[in-house]
XYZ file of N, CA, C and O in Angstrom:
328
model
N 0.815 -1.191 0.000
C 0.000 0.000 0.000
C 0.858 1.254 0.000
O 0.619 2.227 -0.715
N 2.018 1.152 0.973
C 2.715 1.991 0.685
C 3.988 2.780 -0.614
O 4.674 3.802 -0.644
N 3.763 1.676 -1.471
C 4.559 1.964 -2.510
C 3.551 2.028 -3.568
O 4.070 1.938 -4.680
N 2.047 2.178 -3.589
C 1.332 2.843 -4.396
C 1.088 4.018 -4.024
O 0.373 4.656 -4.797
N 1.569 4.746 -2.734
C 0.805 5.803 -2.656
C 2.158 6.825 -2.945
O 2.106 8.033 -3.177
N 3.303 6.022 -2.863
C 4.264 6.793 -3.278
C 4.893 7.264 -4.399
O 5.793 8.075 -4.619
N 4.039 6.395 -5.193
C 4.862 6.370 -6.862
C 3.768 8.259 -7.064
O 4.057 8.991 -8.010
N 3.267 8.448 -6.607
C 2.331 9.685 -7.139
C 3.268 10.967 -6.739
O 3.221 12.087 -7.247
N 4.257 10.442 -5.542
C 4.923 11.734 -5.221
C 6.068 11.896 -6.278
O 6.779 12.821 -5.887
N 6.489 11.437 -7.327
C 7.600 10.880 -8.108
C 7.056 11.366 -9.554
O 5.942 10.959 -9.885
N 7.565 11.967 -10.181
C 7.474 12.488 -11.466
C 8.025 11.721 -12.577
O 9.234 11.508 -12.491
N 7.274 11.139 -13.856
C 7.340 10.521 -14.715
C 8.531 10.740 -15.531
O 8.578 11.908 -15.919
N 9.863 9.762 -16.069
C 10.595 10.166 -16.559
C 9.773 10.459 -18.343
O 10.513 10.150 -19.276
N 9.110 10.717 -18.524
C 8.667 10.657 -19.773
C 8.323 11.793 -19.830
O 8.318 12.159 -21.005
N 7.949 12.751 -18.981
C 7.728 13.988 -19.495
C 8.934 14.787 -19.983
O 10.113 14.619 -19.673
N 8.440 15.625 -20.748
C 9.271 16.353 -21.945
C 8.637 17.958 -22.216
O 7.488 18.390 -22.311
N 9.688 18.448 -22.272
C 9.541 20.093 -22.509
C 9.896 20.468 -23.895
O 11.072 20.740 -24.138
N 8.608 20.531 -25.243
C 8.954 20.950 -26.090
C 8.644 22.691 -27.046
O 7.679 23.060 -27.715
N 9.834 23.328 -26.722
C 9.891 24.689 -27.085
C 10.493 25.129 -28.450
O 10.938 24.278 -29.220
N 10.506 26.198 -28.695
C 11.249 26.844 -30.193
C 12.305 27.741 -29.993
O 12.454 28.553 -29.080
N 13.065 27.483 -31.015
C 14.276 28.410 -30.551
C 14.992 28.783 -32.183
O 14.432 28.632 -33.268
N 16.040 29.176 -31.989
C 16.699 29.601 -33.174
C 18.241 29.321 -32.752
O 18.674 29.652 -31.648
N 19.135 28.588 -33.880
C 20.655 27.976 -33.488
C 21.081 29.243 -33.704
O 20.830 29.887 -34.722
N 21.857 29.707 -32.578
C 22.856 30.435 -32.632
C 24.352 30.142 -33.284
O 24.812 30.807 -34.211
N 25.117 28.897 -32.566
C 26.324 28.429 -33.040
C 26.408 27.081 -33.236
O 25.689 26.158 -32.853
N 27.354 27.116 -33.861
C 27.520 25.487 -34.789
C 28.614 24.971 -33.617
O 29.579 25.651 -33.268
N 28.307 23.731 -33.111
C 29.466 23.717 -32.305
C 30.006 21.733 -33.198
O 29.517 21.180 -34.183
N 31.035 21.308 -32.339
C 31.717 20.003 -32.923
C 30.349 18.925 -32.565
O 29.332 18.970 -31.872
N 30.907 18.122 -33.337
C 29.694 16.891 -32.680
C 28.215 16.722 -33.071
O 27.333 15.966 -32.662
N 28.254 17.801 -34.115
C 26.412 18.000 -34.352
C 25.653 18.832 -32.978
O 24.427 18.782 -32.878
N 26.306 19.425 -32.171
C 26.056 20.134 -31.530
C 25.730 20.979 -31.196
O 26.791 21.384 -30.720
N 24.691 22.125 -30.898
C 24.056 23.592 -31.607
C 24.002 24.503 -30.091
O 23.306 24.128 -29.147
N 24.615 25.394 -30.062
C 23.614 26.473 -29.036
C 22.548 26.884 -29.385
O 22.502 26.714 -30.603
N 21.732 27.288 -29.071
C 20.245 27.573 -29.452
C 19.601 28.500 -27.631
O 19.669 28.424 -26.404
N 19.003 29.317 -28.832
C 18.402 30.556 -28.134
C 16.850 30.456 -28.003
O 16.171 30.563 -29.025
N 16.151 30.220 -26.567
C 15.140 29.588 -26.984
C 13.985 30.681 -27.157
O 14.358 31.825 -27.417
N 12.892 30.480 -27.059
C 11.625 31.649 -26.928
C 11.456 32.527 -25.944
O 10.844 33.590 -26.053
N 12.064 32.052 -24.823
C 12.029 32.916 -23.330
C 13.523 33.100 -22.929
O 13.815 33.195 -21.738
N 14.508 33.155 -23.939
C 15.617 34.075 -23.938
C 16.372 33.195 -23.074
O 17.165 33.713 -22.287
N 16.231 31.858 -23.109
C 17.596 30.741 -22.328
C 18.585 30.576 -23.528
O 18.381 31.042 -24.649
N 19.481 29.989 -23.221
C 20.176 29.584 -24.232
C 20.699 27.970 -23.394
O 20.761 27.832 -22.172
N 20.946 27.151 -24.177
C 21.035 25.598 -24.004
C 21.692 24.786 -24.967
O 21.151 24.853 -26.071
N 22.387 24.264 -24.925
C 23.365 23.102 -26.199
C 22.158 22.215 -25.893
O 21.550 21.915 -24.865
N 22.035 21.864 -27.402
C 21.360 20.901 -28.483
C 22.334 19.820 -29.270
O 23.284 19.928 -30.046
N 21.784 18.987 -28.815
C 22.317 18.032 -30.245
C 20.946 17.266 -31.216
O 19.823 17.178 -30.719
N 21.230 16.792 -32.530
C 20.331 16.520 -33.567
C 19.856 14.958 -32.773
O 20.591 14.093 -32.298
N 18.388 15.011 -32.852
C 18.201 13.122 -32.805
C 18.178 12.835 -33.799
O 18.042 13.621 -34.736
N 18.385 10.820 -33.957
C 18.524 9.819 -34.202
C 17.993 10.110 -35.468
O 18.986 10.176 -36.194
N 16.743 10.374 -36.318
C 16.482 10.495 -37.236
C 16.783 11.924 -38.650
O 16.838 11.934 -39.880
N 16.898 12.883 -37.605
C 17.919 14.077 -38.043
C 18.656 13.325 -38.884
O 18.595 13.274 -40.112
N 19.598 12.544 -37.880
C 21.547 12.418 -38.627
C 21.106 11.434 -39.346
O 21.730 11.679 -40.378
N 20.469 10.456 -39.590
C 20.337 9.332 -40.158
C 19.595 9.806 -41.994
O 19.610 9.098 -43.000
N 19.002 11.282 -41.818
C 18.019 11.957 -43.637
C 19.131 12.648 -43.551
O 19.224 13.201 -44.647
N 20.350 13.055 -42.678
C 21.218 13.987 -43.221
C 20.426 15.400 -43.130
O 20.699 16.185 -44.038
N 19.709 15.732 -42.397
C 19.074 17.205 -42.473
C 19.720 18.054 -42.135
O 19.925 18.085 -40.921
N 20.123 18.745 -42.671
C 21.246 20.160 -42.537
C 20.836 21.274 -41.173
O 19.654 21.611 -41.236
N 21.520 21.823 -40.103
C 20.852 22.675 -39.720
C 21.875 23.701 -39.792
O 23.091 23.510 -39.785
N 21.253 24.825 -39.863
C 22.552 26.282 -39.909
C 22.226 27.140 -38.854
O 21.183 26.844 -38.271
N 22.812 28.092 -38.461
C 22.419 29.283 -37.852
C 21.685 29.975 -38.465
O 21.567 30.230 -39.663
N 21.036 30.368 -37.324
C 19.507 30.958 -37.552
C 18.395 30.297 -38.248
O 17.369 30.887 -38.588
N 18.698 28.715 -38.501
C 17.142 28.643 -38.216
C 16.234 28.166 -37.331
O 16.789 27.262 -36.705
N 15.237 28.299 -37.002
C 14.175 28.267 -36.477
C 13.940 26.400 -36.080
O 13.689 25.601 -36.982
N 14.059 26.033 -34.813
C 14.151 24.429 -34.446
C 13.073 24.302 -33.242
O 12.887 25.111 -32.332
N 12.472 23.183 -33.456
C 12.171 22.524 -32.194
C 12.958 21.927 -31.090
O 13.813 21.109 -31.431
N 12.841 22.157 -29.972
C 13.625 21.397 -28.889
C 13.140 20.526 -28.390
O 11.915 20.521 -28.511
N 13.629 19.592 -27.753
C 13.173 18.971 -26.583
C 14.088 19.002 -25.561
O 15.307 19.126 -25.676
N 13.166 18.833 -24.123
C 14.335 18.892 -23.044
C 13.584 18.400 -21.992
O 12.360 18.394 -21.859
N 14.528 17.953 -21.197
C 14.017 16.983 -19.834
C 13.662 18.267 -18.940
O 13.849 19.481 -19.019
N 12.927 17.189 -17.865
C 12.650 18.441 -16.657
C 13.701 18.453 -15.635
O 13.689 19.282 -14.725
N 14.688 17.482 -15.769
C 15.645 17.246 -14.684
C 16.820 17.928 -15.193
O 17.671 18.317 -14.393
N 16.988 18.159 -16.756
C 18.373 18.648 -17.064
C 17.658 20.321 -17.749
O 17.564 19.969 -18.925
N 17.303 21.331 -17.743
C 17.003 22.481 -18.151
C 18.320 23.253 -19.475
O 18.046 24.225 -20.178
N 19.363 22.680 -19.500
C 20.462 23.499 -19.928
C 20.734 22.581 -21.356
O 21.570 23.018 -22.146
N 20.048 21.360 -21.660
C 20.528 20.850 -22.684
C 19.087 19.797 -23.294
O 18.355 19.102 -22.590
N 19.033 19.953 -24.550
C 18.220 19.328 -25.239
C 18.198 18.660 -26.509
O 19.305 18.825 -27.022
N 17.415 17.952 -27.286
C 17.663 17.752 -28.690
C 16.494 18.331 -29.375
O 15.306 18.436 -29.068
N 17.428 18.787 -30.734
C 16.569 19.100 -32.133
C 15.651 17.735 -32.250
O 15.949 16.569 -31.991
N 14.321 18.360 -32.778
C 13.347 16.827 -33.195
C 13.526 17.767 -34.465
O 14.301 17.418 -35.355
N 12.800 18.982 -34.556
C 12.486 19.284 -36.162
C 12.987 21.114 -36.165
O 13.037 21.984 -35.295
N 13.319 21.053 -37.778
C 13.566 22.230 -38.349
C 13.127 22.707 -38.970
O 13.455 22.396 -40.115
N 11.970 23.914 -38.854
C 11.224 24.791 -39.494
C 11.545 25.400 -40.557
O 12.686 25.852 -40.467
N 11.028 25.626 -41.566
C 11.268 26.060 -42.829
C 11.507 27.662 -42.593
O 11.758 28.396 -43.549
């Protein structure tokens, strides 16, 4: 009983924070700074399907993020806005 009432105090690793931003710098590694909508800035790297179509990203454009709730300072590109 007591380890059902506890799993509620415990936050789902599955939640996800997805915001917009714009790459500032190209860094090594497929790696991006990115400037987000509320003026953070956070290293990005491309996911799994990014590197795999080869999708180009440059500075300044316009990306989706994702980011954990436990790490705030780093996330990945899912998609790149036209």
């Amino acid at each position: 009983l007591l380890l059902k009432q506890a799993r509620y105090f415990f936050m789902p690793k599955e939640d996800k924070i997805k915001i917009d931003g714009t790459v500032e710098e190209l860094l090594p590694n497929m790696t991006f700074s990115v400037i987000l909508e509320n003026g953070q800035r956070i290293l990005a790297h491309l996911c799994g399907k990014m590197r795999e179509c080869n999708i180009r990203v440059f500075v300044g454009d316009i990306v989706t993020v994702e980011m954990s709730l436990y790490d705030l300072s780093k996330g990945r590109i899912l998609y790149r806005k036209r």
